[in-house]
């Protein structure tokens, strides 16, 4: 990856444009809310507008001046605008109502963001396991006499031998 490629990517890739958008958290949160359980699924305009209206109401709740003052329809139009087409808008067979679905770039972004969240948990869990193992070893080494440690190790050996025989 060279400088020019990365500059071009920053300017033209939809996922990176969304990451840099002023309303990144609102937009991404909405897409996650609506499309997380319906990955790859398309929604009719009436359904997505209803969900977006509810979502905006929830975000604006508790503020004197709304953080997101535009209408749901206005934001939906922004999501499908030529310069920031995060959603693909099309008409189904014999239907007058538009249908919306995530573009592949935005689906990848949501998957990546979900992966970041899960990865932190896995990393934390593995670190806790390491800490617990080290604490057990430390307690074993410092709190027992030599005879007690030998007895404990022999008991572990016997348990391991039984597991081997069971296999």
PDB file of C-alpha atoms in Angstrom:
ATOM      1  CA  UNK A   1       0.000   0.000   0.000  1.00  0.00           C
ATOM      2  CA  UNK A   2       1.450   3.292  -1.041  1.00  0.00           C
ATOM      3  CA  UNK A   3       0.459   6.853  -0.243  1.00  0.00           C
ATOM      4  CA  UNK A   4      -1.530   7.481  -3.434  1.00  0.00           C
ATOM      5  CA  UNK A   5      -3.522   4.273  -3.037  1.00  0.00           C
ATOM      6  CA  UNK A   6      -4.418   5.132   0.559  1.00  0.00           C
ATOM      7  CA  UNK A   7      -5.383   8.708  -0.357  1.00  0.00           C
ATOM      8  CA  UNK A   8      -7.602   7.379  -3.140  1.00  0.00           C
ATOM      9  CA  UNK A   9      -9.112   4.839  -0.758  1.00  0.00           C
ATOM     10  CA  UNK A  10      -9.848   7.540   1.804  1.00  0.00           C
ATOM     11  CA  UNK A  11     -11.537   9.702  -0.813  1.00  0.00           C
ATOM     12  CA  UNK A  12     -13.514   7.042  -2.662  1.00  0.00           C
ATOM     13  CA  UNK A  13     -14.266   4.039  -0.453  1.00  0.00           C
ATOM     14  CA  UNK A  14     -17.774   4.197   1.032  1.00  0.00           C
ATOM     15  CA  UNK A  15     -16.851   2.484   4.292  1.00  0.00           C
ATOM     16  CA  UNK A  16     -14.033   4.938   4.966  1.00  0.00           C
ATOM     17  CA  UNK A  17     -16.270   7.856   4.017  1.00  0.00           C
ATOM     18  CA  UNK A  18     -18.810   6.609   6.553  1.00  0.00           C
ATOM     19  CA  UNK A  19     -16.099   6.291   9.216  1.00  0.00           C
ATOM     20  CA  UNK A  20     -15.257   9.963   8.576  1.00  0.00           C
ATOM     21  CA  UNK A  21     -18.882  11.153   8.441  1.00  0.00           C
ATOM     22  CA  UNK A  22     -20.089  13.658  11.040  1.00  0.00           C
ATOM     23  CA  UNK A  23     -23.062  11.413  11.838  1.00  0.00           C
ATOM     24  CA  UNK A  24     -21.027   8.182  11.809  1.00  0.00           C
ATOM     25  CA  UNK A  25     -22.398   6.931  15.135  1.00  0.00           C
ATOM     26  CA  UNK A  26     -26.016   7.638  14.233  1.00  0.00           C
ATOM     27  CA  UNK A  27     -25.791   6.139  10.752  1.00  0.00           C
ATOM     28  CA  UNK A  28     -23.802   3.064  11.721  1.00  0.00           C
ATOM     29  CA  UNK A  29     -25.908   2.500  14.816  1.00  0.00           C
ATOM     30  CA  UNK A  30     -29.065   2.646  12.726  1.00  0.00           C
ATOM     31  CA  UNK A  31     -27.720   0.250  10.104  1.00  0.00           C
ATOM     32  CA  UNK A  32     -26.706  -2.157  12.866  1.00  0.00           C
ATOM     33  CA  UNK A  33     -30.131  -1.805  14.510  1.00  0.00           C
ATOM     34  CA  UNK A  34     -32.038  -2.433  11.283  1.00  0.00           C
ATOM     35  CA  UNK A  35     -29.839  -4.806   9.321  1.00  0.00           C
ATOM     36  CA  UNK A  36     -27.968  -6.765  12.020  1.00  0.00           C
ATOM     37  CA  UNK A  37     -30.601  -9.478  12.288  1.00  0.00           C
ATOM     38  CA  UNK A  38     -31.546  -9.180   8.618  1.00  0.00           C
ATOM     39  CA  UNK A  39     -28.088  -9.296   7.016  1.00  0.00           C
ATOM     40  CA  UNK A  40     -28.361  -9.298   3.257  1.00  0.00           C
ATOM     41  CA  UNK A  41     -32.073  -8.596   3.479  1.00  0.00           C
ATOM     42  CA  UNK A  42     -33.832  -5.707   1.793  1.00  0.00           C
ATOM     43  CA  UNK A  43     -36.480  -3.542   3.449  1.00  0.00           C
ATOM     44  CA  UNK A  44     -39.382  -1.627   1.948  1.00  0.00           C
ATOM     45  CA  UNK A  45     -39.296   2.145   2.263  1.00  0.00           C
ATOM     46  CA  UNK A  46     -42.269   2.263   4.641  1.00  0.00           C
ATOM     47  CA  UNK A  47     -40.589  -0.204   7.008  1.00  0.00           C
ATOM     48  CA  UNK A  48     -37.163   1.435   7.003  1.00  0.00           C
ATOM     49  CA  UNK A  49     -38.704   4.913   7.420  1.00  0.00           C
ATOM     50  CA  UNK A  50     -40.724   3.731  10.398  1.00  0.00           C
ATOM     51  CA  UNK A  51     -37.649   2.226  12.039  1.00  0.00           C
ATOM     52  CA  UNK A  52     -35.519   5.286  11.277  1.00  0.00           C
ATOM     53  CA  UNK A  53     -38.171   7.588  12.709  1.00  0.00           C
ATOM     54  CA  UNK A  54     -38.270   5.514  15.925  1.00  0.00           C
ATOM     55  CA  UNK A  55     -34.477   5.446  16.075  1.00  0.00           C
ATOM     56  CA  UNK A  56     -34.178   9.221  15.650  1.00  0.00           C
ATOM     57  CA  UNK A  57     -36.859   9.784  18.281  1.00  0.00           C
ATOM     58  CA  UNK A  58     -34.884   7.648  20.741  1.00  0.00           C
ATOM     59  CA  UNK A  59     -31.624   9.490  19.996  1.00  0.00           C
ATOM     60  CA  UNK A  60     -33.254  12.922  20.316  1.00  0.00           C
ATOM     61  CA  UNK A  61     -35.061  12.062  23.532  1.00  0.00           C
ATOM     62  CA  UNK A  62     -33.926  14.134  26.498  1.00  0.00           C
ATOM     63  CA  UNK A  63     -32.444  17.020  24.496  1.00  0.00           C
ATOM     64  CA  UNK A  64     -34.028  20.465  24.294  1.00  0.00           C
ATOM     65  CA  UNK A  65     -32.726  20.865  20.767  1.00  0.00           C
ATOM     66  CA  UNK A  66     -32.732  17.607  18.785  1.00  0.00           C
ATOM     67  CA  UNK A  67     -29.289  16.265  17.887  1.00  0.00           C
ATOM     68  CA  UNK A  68     -30.732  15.006  14.605  1.00  0.00           C
ATOM     69  CA  UNK A  69     -33.315  17.588  13.496  1.00  0.00           C
ATOM     70  CA  UNK A  70     -34.020  16.357   9.963  1.00  0.00           C
ATOM     71  CA  UNK A  71     -36.879  14.039   9.086  1.00  0.00           C
ATOM     72  CA  UNK A  72     -36.394  10.312   8.666  1.00  0.00           C
ATOM     73  CA  UNK A  73     -37.090  10.699   4.937  1.00  0.00           C
ATOM     74  CA  UNK A  74     -34.390  13.364   4.643  1.00  0.00           C
ATOM     75  CA  UNK A  75     -31.808  11.145   6.345  1.00  0.00           C
ATOM     76  CA  UNK A  76     -32.850   8.177   4.202  1.00  0.00           C
ATOM     77  CA  UNK A  77     -32.320  10.311   1.098  1.00  0.00           C
ATOM     78  CA  UNK A  78     -28.859  11.207   2.440  1.00  0.00           C
ATOM     79  CA  UNK A  79     -28.053   7.503   2.881  1.00  0.00           C
ATOM     80  CA  UNK A  80     -28.796   6.876  -0.803  1.00  0.00           C
ATOM     81  CA  UNK A  81     -27.325  10.109  -2.215  1.00  0.00           C
ATOM     82  CA  UNK A  82     -24.918   9.655  -5.118  1.00  0.00           C
ATOM     83  CA  UNK A  83     -21.898  10.828  -3.090  1.00  0.00           C
ATOM     84  CA  UNK A  84     -22.692   8.686  -0.059  1.00  0.00           C
ATOM     85  CA  UNK A  85     -24.722   5.743  -1.249  1.00  0.00           C
ATOM     86  CA  UNK A  86     -24.547   3.612   1.887  1.00  0.00           C
ATOM     87  CA  UNK A  87     -27.841   2.004   0.903  1.00  0.00           C
ATOM     88  CA  UNK A  88     -28.888   0.709  -2.475  1.00  0.00           C
ATOM     89  CA  UNK A  89     -32.347   1.859  -3.529  1.00  0.00           C
ATOM     90  CA  UNK A  90     -34.292  -0.013  -6.190  1.00  0.00           C
ATOM     91  CA  UNK A  91     -37.820  -0.993  -7.142  1.00  0.00           C
ATOM     92  CA  UNK A  92     -39.012  -4.566  -6.923  1.00  0.00           C
ATOM     93  CA  UNK A  93     -41.007  -6.372  -9.548  1.00  0.00           C
ATOM     94  CA  UNK A  94     -44.453  -4.774  -9.962  1.00  0.00           C
ATOM     95  CA  UNK A  95     -43.980  -2.460  -6.980  1.00  0.00           C
ATOM     96  CA  UNK A  96     -44.183   1.299  -6.647  1.00  0.00           C
ATOM     97  CA  UNK A  97     -42.480   1.299  -3.253  1.00  0.00           C
ATOM     98  CA  UNK A  98     -38.674   1.563  -3.168  1.00  0.00           C
ATOM     99  CA  UNK A  99     -36.639  -1.179  -1.524  1.00  0.00           C
ATOM    100  CA  UNK A 100     -33.401  -0.534   0.386  1.00  0.00           C
ATOM    101  CA  UNK A 101     -30.449  -2.743   1.218  1.00  0.00           C
ATOM    102  CA  UNK A 102     -26.917  -2.196   2.488  1.00  0.00           C
ATOM    103  CA  UNK A 103     -24.169  -1.865  -0.076  1.00  0.00           C
ATOM    104  CA  UNK A 104     -21.433  -4.523   0.166  1.00  0.00           C
ATOM    105  CA  UNK A 105     -18.890  -1.980   1.462  1.00  0.00           C
ATOM    106  CA  UNK A 106     -21.151  -0.997   4.353  1.00  0.00           C
ATOM    107  CA  UNK A 107     -21.918  -4.655   5.149  1.00  0.00           C
ATOM    108  CA  UNK A 108     -18.161  -5.262   5.399  1.00  0.00           C
ATOM    109  CA  UNK A 109     -17.779  -2.229   7.658  1.00  0.00           C
ATOM    110  CA  UNK A 110     -20.500  -3.475  10.025  1.00  0.00           C
ATOM    111  CA  UNK A 111     -18.917  -6.931  10.105  1.00  0.00           C
ATOM    112  CA  UNK A 112     -15.529  -5.397  10.868  1.00  0.00           C
ATOM    113  CA  UNK A 113     -16.962  -3.193  13.635  1.00  0.00           C
ATOM    114  CA  UNK A 114     -18.761  -6.184  15.175  1.00  0.00           C
ATOM    115  CA  UNK A 115     -15.489  -8.103  15.030  1.00  0.00           C
ATOM    116  CA  UNK A 116     -13.731  -5.377  16.986  1.00  0.00           C
ATOM    117  CA  UNK A 117     -16.275  -5.677  19.758  1.00  0.00           C
ATOM    118  CA  UNK A 118     -16.055  -9.486  19.947  1.00  0.00           C
ATOM    119  CA  UNK A 119     -12.274  -9.501  19.707  1.00  0.00           C
ATOM    120  CA  UNK A 120     -11.922  -7.306  22.788  1.00  0.00           C
ATOM    121  CA  UNK A 121     -13.987  -9.777  24.800  1.00  0.00           C
ATOM    122  CA  UNK A 122     -11.970 -12.766  23.595  1.00  0.00           C
ATOM    123  CA  UNK A 123      -8.710 -11.001  24.371  1.00  0.00           C
ATOM    124  CA  UNK A 124      -9.940 -10.086  27.847  1.00  0.00           C
ATOM    125  CA  UNK A 125     -11.165 -13.627  28.497  1.00  0.00           C
ATOM    126  CA  UNK A 126      -7.839 -15.178  27.483  1.00  0.00           C
ATOM    127  CA  UNK A 127      -5.932 -12.678  29.615  1.00  0.00           C
ATOM    128  CA  UNK A 128      -8.103 -13.561  32.618  1.00  0.00           C
ATOM    129  CA  UNK A 129      -7.424 -17.272  32.073  1.00  0.00           C
ATOM    130  CA  UNK A 130      -3.683 -16.605  32.013  1.00  0.00           C
ATOM    131  CA  UNK A 131      -3.898 -14.542  35.198  1.00  0.00           C
ATOM    132  CA  UNK A 132      -5.899 -17.255  36.983  1.00  0.00           C
ATOM    133  CA  UNK A 133      -3.407 -19.946  35.930  1.00  0.00           C
ATOM    134  CA  UNK A 134      -0.475 -17.863  37.113  1.00  0.00           C
ATOM    135  CA  UNK A 135      -2.191 -17.158  40.444  1.00  0.00           C
ATOM    136  CA  UNK A 136      -2.818 -20.880  40.985  1.00  0.00           C
ATOM    137  CA  UNK A 137       0.825 -21.655  40.221  1.00  0.00           C
ATOM    138  CA  UNK A 138       1.990 -18.894  42.545  1.00  0.00           C
ATOM    139  CA  UNK A 139      -0.234 -20.133  45.363  1.00  0.00           C
ATOM    140  CA  UNK A 140       0.956 -23.701  44.769  1.00  0.00           C
ATOM    141  CA  UNK A 141       4.623 -22.712  44.867  1.00  0.00           C
ATOM    142  CA  UNK A 142       4.442 -20.441  47.908  1.00  0.00           C
ATOM    143  CA  UNK A 143       1.839 -21.925  50.243  1.00  0.00           C
ATOM    144  CA  UNK A 144       2.656 -25.629  50.302  1.00  0.00           C
ATOM    145  CA  UNK A 145       5.546 -27.529  51.825  1.00  0.00           C
ATOM    146  CA  UNK A 146       7.626 -29.802  49.620  1.00  0.00           C
ATOM    147  CA  UNK A 147       5.721 -32.878  50.809  1.00  0.00           C
ATOM    148  CA  UNK A 148       2.353 -31.256  50.119  1.00  0.00           C
ATOM    149  CA  UNK A 149       3.456 -30.213  46.633  1.00  0.00           C
ATOM    150  CA  UNK A 150       4.634 -33.757  45.858  1.00  0.00           C
ATOM    151  CA  UNK A 151       1.291 -35.168  47.035  1.00  0.00           C
ATOM    152  CA  UNK A 152      -0.589 -32.617  44.949  1.00  0.00           C
ATOM    153  CA  UNK A 153       1.484 -33.375  41.847  1.00  0.00           C
ATOM    154  CA  UNK A 154       0.985 -37.127  42.306  1.00  0.00           C
ATOM    155  CA  UNK A 155      -2.774 -36.575  42.578  1.00  0.00           C
ATOM    156  CA  UNK A 156      -2.669 -34.559  39.336  1.00  0.00           C
ATOM    157  CA  UNK A 157      -0.615 -37.324  37.702  1.00  0.00           C
ATOM    158  CA  UNK A 158      -3.152 -39.934  38.776  1.00  0.00           C
ATOM    159  CA  UNK A 159      -6.023 -37.835  37.358  1.00  0.00           C
ATOM    160  CA  UNK A 160      -4.177 -37.399  34.057  1.00  0.00           C
ATOM    161  CA  UNK A 161      -3.454 -41.140  33.854  1.00  0.00           C
ATOM    162  CA  UNK A 162      -7.156 -41.877  34.363  1.00  0.00           C
ATOM    163  CA  UNK A 163      -8.086 -39.469  31.569  1.00  0.00           C
ATOM    164  CA  UNK A 164      -5.559 -41.162  29.266  1.00  0.00           C
ATOM    165  CA  UNK A 165      -7.000 -44.606  30.050  1.00  0.00           C
ATOM    166  CA  UNK A 166     -10.516 -43.314  29.399  1.00  0.00           C
ATOM    167  CA  UNK A 167      -9.481 -42.204  25.920  1.00  0.00           C
TER     168      UNK A 167
END
